[in-house]
Coordinates of C-alpha atoms in Angstrom, one line a residue:
M1 CA -12.2 19.1 7.1
A2 CA -8.9 19.2 5.1
V3 CA -6.2 16.6 5.9
A4 CA -4.1 19.5 7.2
T5 CA -6.8 20.1 9.8
A6 CA -6.7 16.5 10.9
I7 CA -2.9 16.8 11.3
Q8 CA -3.3 20.0 13.3
R9 CA -6.0 18.3 15.5
S10 CA -3.7 15.3 16.1
S11 CA -0.9 17.7 17.1
A12 CA -3.2 19.6 19.5
L13 CA -4.1 16.4 21.4
E14 CA -2.3 16.1 24.6
I15 CA 0.5 13.5 24.5
T16 CA 1.8 12.3 27.8
P17 CA 5.6 11.9 27.1
V18 CA 7.0 8.5 27.3
E19 CA 10.2 9.0 29.2
L20 CA 11.7 5.6 28.4
S21 CA 11.2 5.3 24.7
F22 CA 11.6 1.5 24.7
S23 CA 10.0 0.7 28.0
H24 CA 9.0 -2.9 27.6
Q25 CA 11.6 -5.4 28.6
R26 CA 11.7 -9.1 28.8
M27 CA 12.2 -10.5 32.3
G28 CA 15.1 -12.9 32.8
A29 CA 16.7 -12.2 29.4
P30 CA 19.2 -9.7 28.0
Q31 CA 17.4 -6.4 27.7
L32 CA 16.0 -5.8 24.2
E33 CA 14.7 -2.6 22.9
V34 CA 11.1 -3.0 21.9
F35 CA 8.2 -0.8 21.0
S36 CA 4.4 -1.1 20.8
L37 CA 2.4 -1.0 17.7
P38 CA -0.9 0.9 18.1
D39 CA -4.0 -1.2 17.5
T40 CA -5.3 1.1 14.8
L41 CA -8.2 -1.0 13.6
C42 CA -9.8 -2.0 16.9
R43 CA -13.0 -0.1 15.8
W44 CA -12.9 -0.9 12.1
A45 CA -16.2 -2.3 10.8
W46 CA -14.8 -4.5 8.0
S47 CA -13.5 -7.9 9.1
R48 CA -11.0 -10.2 7.4
K49 CA -12.3 -12.0 4.3
L50 CA -10.2 -14.2 1.9
N51 CA -11.0 -14.9 -1.7
P52 CA -11.8 -18.7 -2.0
N53 CA -9.7 -18.8 -5.2
Y54 CA -6.6 -17.8 -3.3
K55 CA -4.6 -21.0 -3.4
K56 CA -5.2 -21.8 -7.0
V57 CA -4.7 -18.3 -8.4
K58 CA -1.6 -17.8 -6.2
E59 CA 0.1 -20.7 -7.8
E60 CA -0.7 -19.5 -11.3
S61 CA 0.5 -16.0 -10.6
K62 CA 3.6 -17.2 -8.7
A63 CA 4.6 -19.5 -11.6
W64 CA 4.0 -16.7 -14.1
L65 CA 6.2 -14.3 -12.2
E66 CA 9.0 -16.8 -11.6
S67 CA 9.1 -17.5 -15.3
F68 CA 10.8 -14.1 -15.9
H69 CA 13.7 -14.8 -13.5
A70 CA 13.4 -11.2 -12.3
F71 CA 15.5 -12.1 -9.2
P72 CA 18.2 -14.6 -8.2
P73 CA 16.9 -17.7 -6.5
K74 CA 17.6 -16.5 -3.0
A75 CA 15.9 -13.2 -3.6
Q76 CA 13.0 -14.9 -5.4
N77 CA 12.5 -17.1 -2.3
A78 CA 12.4 -14.0 -0.1
F79 CA 10.0 -12.4 -2.5
N80 CA 7.7 -15.4 -2.4
R81 CA 7.6 -15.4 1.4
C82 CA 6.1 -11.9 1.2
D83 CA 3.1 -13.5 -0.5
F84 CA 1.7 -10.5 -2.4
N85 CA -0.9 -12.9 -3.8
L86 CA -2.3 -13.1 -0.3
L87 CA -2.6 -9.3 -0.3
A88 CA -4.6 -9.4 -3.5
S89 CA -6.8 -12.2 -2.2
L90 CA -7.6 -10.3 1.0
A91 CA -8.1 -7.0 -1.0
Y92 CA -10.5 -8.5 -3.6
P93 CA -12.3 -11.3 -1.6
D94 CA -15.3 -11.3 -3.9
A95 CA -13.5 -11.1 -7.2
S96 CA -13.9 -13.9 -9.8
A97 CA -10.9 -16.1 -10.4
E98 CA -10.1 -14.2 -13.6
H99 CA -10.2 -10.8 -11.8
L100 CA -8.3 -12.2 -8.8
R101 CA -5.5 -13.2 -11.2
T102 CA -5.3 -9.6 -12.4
G103 CA -5.1 -8.5 -8.7
C104 CA -2.3 -11.0 -7.9
D105 CA -0.3 -10.2 -11.0
L106 CA -0.7 -6.5 -10.2
M107 CA 0.6 -6.9 -6.6
N108 CA 3.5 -8.8 -7.9
L109 CA 4.2 -6.2 -10.6
F110 CA 4.1 -3.4 -8.0
F111 CA 6.7 -5.0 -5.8
V112 CA 9.0 -6.0 -8.7
F113 CA 9.0 -2.4 -9.8
D114 CA 9.5 -1.3 -6.2
E115 CA 12.5 -3.6 -5.7
Y116 CA 14.1 -2.4 -8.9
T117 CA 13.6 1.3 -8.3
D118 CA 14.6 1.0 -4.7
V119 CA 18.3 0.8 -5.8
C120 CA 18.0 3.5 -8.5
D121 CA 18.6 7.2 -8.7
A122 CA 15.9 9.4 -10.1
V123 CA 17.3 9.1 -13.7
E124 CA 17.3 5.3 -13.7
A125 CA 13.9 5.2 -12.0
R126 CA 12.5 7.5 -14.7
K127 CA 13.8 5.1 -17.4
L128 CA 12.1 2.2 -15.7
A129 CA 8.9 4.2 -15.3
D130 CA 8.9 5.0 -19.0
I131 CA 9.4 1.4 -19.9
V132 CA 6.5 0.3 -17.7
M133 CA 4.1 3.0 -19.1
D134 CA 5.1 2.2 -22.7
A135 CA 4.4 -1.5 -22.1
L136 CA 0.9 -0.6 -20.6
R137 CA 0.1 1.6 -23.5
N138 CA 1.4 -0.7 -26.2
P139 CA 0.9 -4.3 -24.9
D140 CA 0.5 -5.7 -28.4
L141 CA 4.0 -4.7 -29.4
P142 CA 7.1 -6.8 -28.5
R143 CA 9.5 -5.2 -26.0
P144 CA 12.9 -4.2 -27.2
Q145 CA 15.8 -6.6 -26.8
N146 CA 18.1 -6.0 -23.7
E147 CA 15.4 -4.0 -22.0
S148 CA 14.7 -4.4 -18.3
I149 CA 12.5 -7.5 -17.7
V150 CA 10.0 -5.2 -15.9
G151 CA 8.8 -4.1 -19.4
E152 CA 7.8 -7.6 -20.5
I153 CA 6.3 -8.4 -17.1
T154 CA 4.1 -5.3 -17.5
R155 CA 3.2 -6.1 -21.1
Q156 CA 2.0 -9.6 -20.2
F157 CA 0.2 -8.4 -17.1
W158 CA -1.8 -6.0 -19.1
L159 CA -2.5 -8.3 -22.1
L160 CA -4.3 -10.6 -19.7
A161 CA -5.9 -8.0 -17.5
R162 CA -7.6 -6.1 -20.3
K163 CA -9.4 -9.3 -21.5
T164 CA -11.7 -9.2 -18.5
S165 CA -11.9 -5.5 -17.8
V166 CA -14.2 -2.8 -19.0
K167 CA -12.8 0.1 -20.9
S168 CA -13.6 2.7 -18.2
A169 CA -11.6 0.7 -15.6
Q170 CA -8.7 0.3 -18.1
E171 CA -8.6 4.1 -18.6
V172 CA -8.6 4.8 -14.8
F173 CA -5.9 2.2 -14.3
I174 CA -3.5 3.5 -16.9
E175 CA -4.0 7.1 -15.7
T176 CA -3.4 6.3 -12.1
F177 CA -0.5 3.9 -12.8
D178 CA 1.2 6.7 -14.6
T179 CA 0.9 9.0 -11.6
Y180 CA 2.2 6.1 -9.4
T181 CA 5.3 5.6 -11.5
T182 CA 6.1 9.3 -11.6
S183 CA 5.8 9.5 -7.8
V184 CA 8.3 6.6 -7.4
V185 CA 10.8 8.7 -9.4
E186 CA 10.2 11.6 -7.0
Q187 CA 10.8 9.2 -4.1
A188 CA 14.1 8.1 -5.7
E189 CA 15.1 11.7 -5.9
D190 CA 14.4 12.2 -2.2
R191 CA 16.3 9.0 -1.4
V192 CA 19.4 10.2 -3.3
T193 CA 19.4 13.6 -1.7
H194 CA 18.5 12.3 1.8
H195 CA 15.5 14.6 1.8
I196 CA 13.1 14.0 4.7
R197 CA 9.8 15.7 4.2
D198 CA 7.3 17.2 6.7
V199 CA 4.0 15.3 7.3
E200 CA 1.9 17.2 4.8
S201 CA 4.4 17.1 1.9
Y202 CA 5.1 13.5 2.7
L203 CA 1.4 12.5 2.5
K204 CA 1.1 14.3 -0.8
V205 CA 3.7 12.1 -2.5
R206 CA 3.0 9.0 -0.5
R207 CA -0.6 8.9 -1.6
D208 CA 0.8 8.1 -5.0
T209 CA 3.8 5.9 -4.2
I210 CA 1.7 3.5 -2.2
G211 CA 0.0 2.4 -5.4
A212 CA -3.5 2.5 -4.0
K213 CA -5.2 4.4 -6.8
P214 CA -4.5 1.9 -9.5
S215 CA -5.3 -0.9 -7.0
F216 CA -8.7 0.7 -6.5
A217 CA -9.4 0.6 -10.3
L218 CA -9.6 -3.2 -9.9
L219 CA -12.6 -2.8 -7.6
H220 CA -14.7 -2.1 -10.7
L221 CA -12.7 -4.1 -13.2
G222 CA -15.7 -5.8 -14.7
S223 CA -18.4 -3.1 -14.2
D224 CA -18.8 0.5 -15.3
L225 CA -19.3 2.9 -12.5
P226 CA -21.9 5.6 -12.9
E227 CA -20.7 8.6 -14.9
G228 CA -18.9 11.1 -12.7
F229 CA -19.0 8.8 -9.7
L230 CA -15.2 8.9 -9.0
L231 CA -15.2 12.7 -9.3
N232 CA -17.9 13.2 -6.8
P233 CA -16.4 15.2 -3.9
L234 CA -17.6 12.7 -1.3
V235 CA -16.1 9.8 -3.2
E236 CA -12.9 11.7 -3.7
C237 CA -12.8 12.4 0.0
I238 CA -13.4 8.8 1.2
T239 CA -10.8 7.6 -1.4
T240 CA -8.2 9.9 0.0
L241 CA -9.1 8.9 3.6
T242 CA -8.7 5.3 2.6
I243 CA -5.3 5.9 1.1
D244 CA -4.1 7.8 4.3
L245 CA -5.3 5.0 6.5
L246 CA -3.4 2.5 4.2
I247 CA -0.3 4.7 4.5
I248 CA -0.3 4.8 8.3
G249 CA -1.0 1.0 8.5
N250 CA 1.8 0.2 6.1
D251 CA 4.3 2.6 7.6
I252 CA 4.0 1.6 11.2
C253 CA 4.4 -2.1 10.2
S254 CA 7.3 -1.5 7.8
Y255 CA 9.2 1.0 9.9
N256 CA 11.3 -1.6 11.8
V257 CA 12.8 -3.3 8.8
E258 CA 13.2 0.0 7.0
Q259 CA 15.0 1.7 9.8
A260 CA 17.3 -1.4 10.2
R261 CA 18.5 -1.1 6.6
G262 CA 18.6 2.7 6.7
D263 CA 15.8 3.1 4.3
D264 CA 13.2 4.8 6.5
A265 CA 13.2 8.4 5.2
H266 CA 10.1 7.7 3.2
N267 CA 8.1 6.5 6.2
M268 CA 5.6 8.4 8.4
V269 CA 7.2 7.2 11.6
T270 CA 10.6 8.8 10.7
I271 CA 8.8 11.8 9.3
V272 CA 7.0 12.5 12.5
M273 CA 10.0 11.8 14.7
N274 CA 12.1 14.2 12.6
S275 CA 9.6 17.1 12.1
M276 CA 8.2 17.1 15.6
S277 CA 11.3 16.1 17.6
L278 CA 9.5 13.1 19.1
N279 CA 11.0 9.8 20.2
L280 CA 9.6 6.5 18.7
D281 CA 6.9 5.9 21.3
N282 CA 5.6 9.4 21.2
A283 CA 5.7 9.5 17.4
L284 CA 3.6 6.3 17.3
L285 CA 1.2 7.8 19.7
W286 CA 0.8 10.9 17.6
I287 CA 0.3 8.8 14.5
S288 CA -2.3 6.7 16.3
N289 CA -4.2 9.9 17.3
L290 CA -4.2 11.0 13.6
H291 CA -5.4 7.5 12.6
D292 CA -8.3 7.7 15.0
I293 CA -9.3 11.1 13.6
L294 CA -9.2 9.7 10.1
V295 CA -11.3 6.7 11.0
D296 CA -14.0 8.9 12.5
W297 CA -13.9 11.0 9.3
F298 CA -14.1 7.9 7.1
V299 CA -17.1 6.6 9.0
E300 CA -18.9 9.9 8.8
T301 CA -18.2 10.2 5.1
Y302 CA -19.2 6.6 4.4
D303 CA -22.6 7.2 6.2
T304 CA -23.2 10.4 4.3
I305 CA -22.5 8.6 1.0
R306 CA -24.8 5.8 1.8
A307 CA -27.6 8.2 2.8
E308 CA -27.3 11.0 0.3
L309 CA -25.6 9.9 -2.9
P310 CA -28.3 8.9 -5.4
M311 CA -26.1 7.1 -7.8
L312 CA -25.1 4.7 -5.0
K313 CA -28.7 3.5 -4.8
E314 CA -28.8 2.9 -8.5
S315 CA -25.5 1.0 -9.0
D316 CA -24.3 -2.2 -7.4
A317 CA -20.8 -1.4 -8.8
A318 CA -20.8 1.8 -6.8
V319 CA -21.8 0.1 -3.6
A320 CA -19.1 -2.5 -4.1
Y321 CA -16.5 0.2 -4.8
I322 CA -17.2 2.0 -1.5
N323 CA -17.3 -1.1 0.5
G324 CA -14.1 -2.3 -1.3
L325 CA -12.3 0.8 0.0
G326 CA -13.2 -0.2 3.6
N327 CA -12.1 -3.8 3.0
W328 CA -8.8 -2.6 1.6
V329 CA -7.8 -1.1 4.9
R330 CA -8.5 -4.4 6.7
A331 CA -6.8 -6.4 4.0
N332 CA -3.6 -4.4 4.2
D333 CA -3.5 -4.8 7.9
C334 CA -4.0 -8.5 7.9
W335 CA -1.5 -9.1 5.1
S336 CA 1.1 -7.1 7.1
F337 CA 1.0 -9.6 9.8
E338 CA 0.2 -12.8 7.9
S339 CA 2.9 -12.5 5.3
E340 CA 6.6 -12.5 6.1
R341 CA 7.2 -9.1 4.6
Y342 CA 7.7 -7.1 7.8
F343 CA 7.8 -9.5 10.7
G344 CA 9.1 -12.7 9.3
Q345 CA 7.5 -15.7 11.0
K346 CA 6.6 -13.7 14.1
G347 CA 3.6 -11.8 12.6
A348 CA 0.8 -13.7 14.3
G349 CA 2.4 -13.2 17.8
I350 CA 3.1 -9.5 17.1
Q351 CA -0.5 -9.0 15.8
S352 CA -1.7 -10.3 19.2
T353 CA 0.8 -8.6 21.6
R354 CA 1.6 -5.5 19.5
I355 CA 5.2 -5.7 20.9
V356 CA 8.0 -5.5 18.3
E357 CA 11.7 -6.0 19.0
L358 CA 13.6 -3.1 17.5
L359 CA 16.0 -4.5 14.9
P360 CA 19.6 -3.2 15.0
R361 CA 20.6 -0.8 12.3
V362 CA 22.9 -2.6 9.8
C363 CA 24.1 0.4 7.8

């Protein structure tokens, strides 16, 4: 089944229209517009797991990043509350302290690059992308004076990361990070031109802008995978399914803050509302239906891989990689509520009730 087929199947499911888009109201208080987040992982087999080195490595990576003064103090404080080190510690729960440090540094690098390119046009985003890739490919060379600090952050990240990573993982990482930076330039172009894609074309670019592929390279940082493993059609399929599940999980959680600041064009909720003429509640229902289809497809593919792929029986690294994909979906969901990135200090309550107050649009 192609992803396009899954999208068609979701569209074909009967959706009972929600006449009042924001139907949940607080009794005895001024009426607030709210919406319900679908409980997308209620059937997910992987449970929350945190790396025991989280606190120690978090402080190391946090101090490292702050040493660059990439943001003014107020912005750095807001950045810290997002706790991207927690995301890494949930995503790589069994990693050694050294490999977790690579994961934490990578998550911080991702979001520094994201923050910098979010205010760029495509030309400036391309310049930053070129700086990052040059630093990855030439980490032993000093960065030019007066260059964006993102270059030196990248250089130091990779100098440390490659010390504890096998060559095959390094090659996959650099190749997929190049694809990621190029996709961010494409996103910048969409932002400048106010281009809102349809679901299929959005997923095509979002699968790269989310940064999942280089993140998955860290799942085999210290071990070589069997030759051809990542190119096996079943592995390619389950990898793409994982990315699509991450996209949906990220986009439904980030939608509220993004729509409030008028930066929601690169979000599946807005994409579905726009392309299918649905209100917010019905768009979330459509997305939830699609997510359920993808979950079933993931489980079916996972079971097939476990039963039929010979190289999985011969390689602990391959088993860890496949299970790492499943864990990434749970990790991203937990971090979305446990950090302050999307819900401030209300994450735990929203994770329980699934009810979110719609923020007023500020621009």
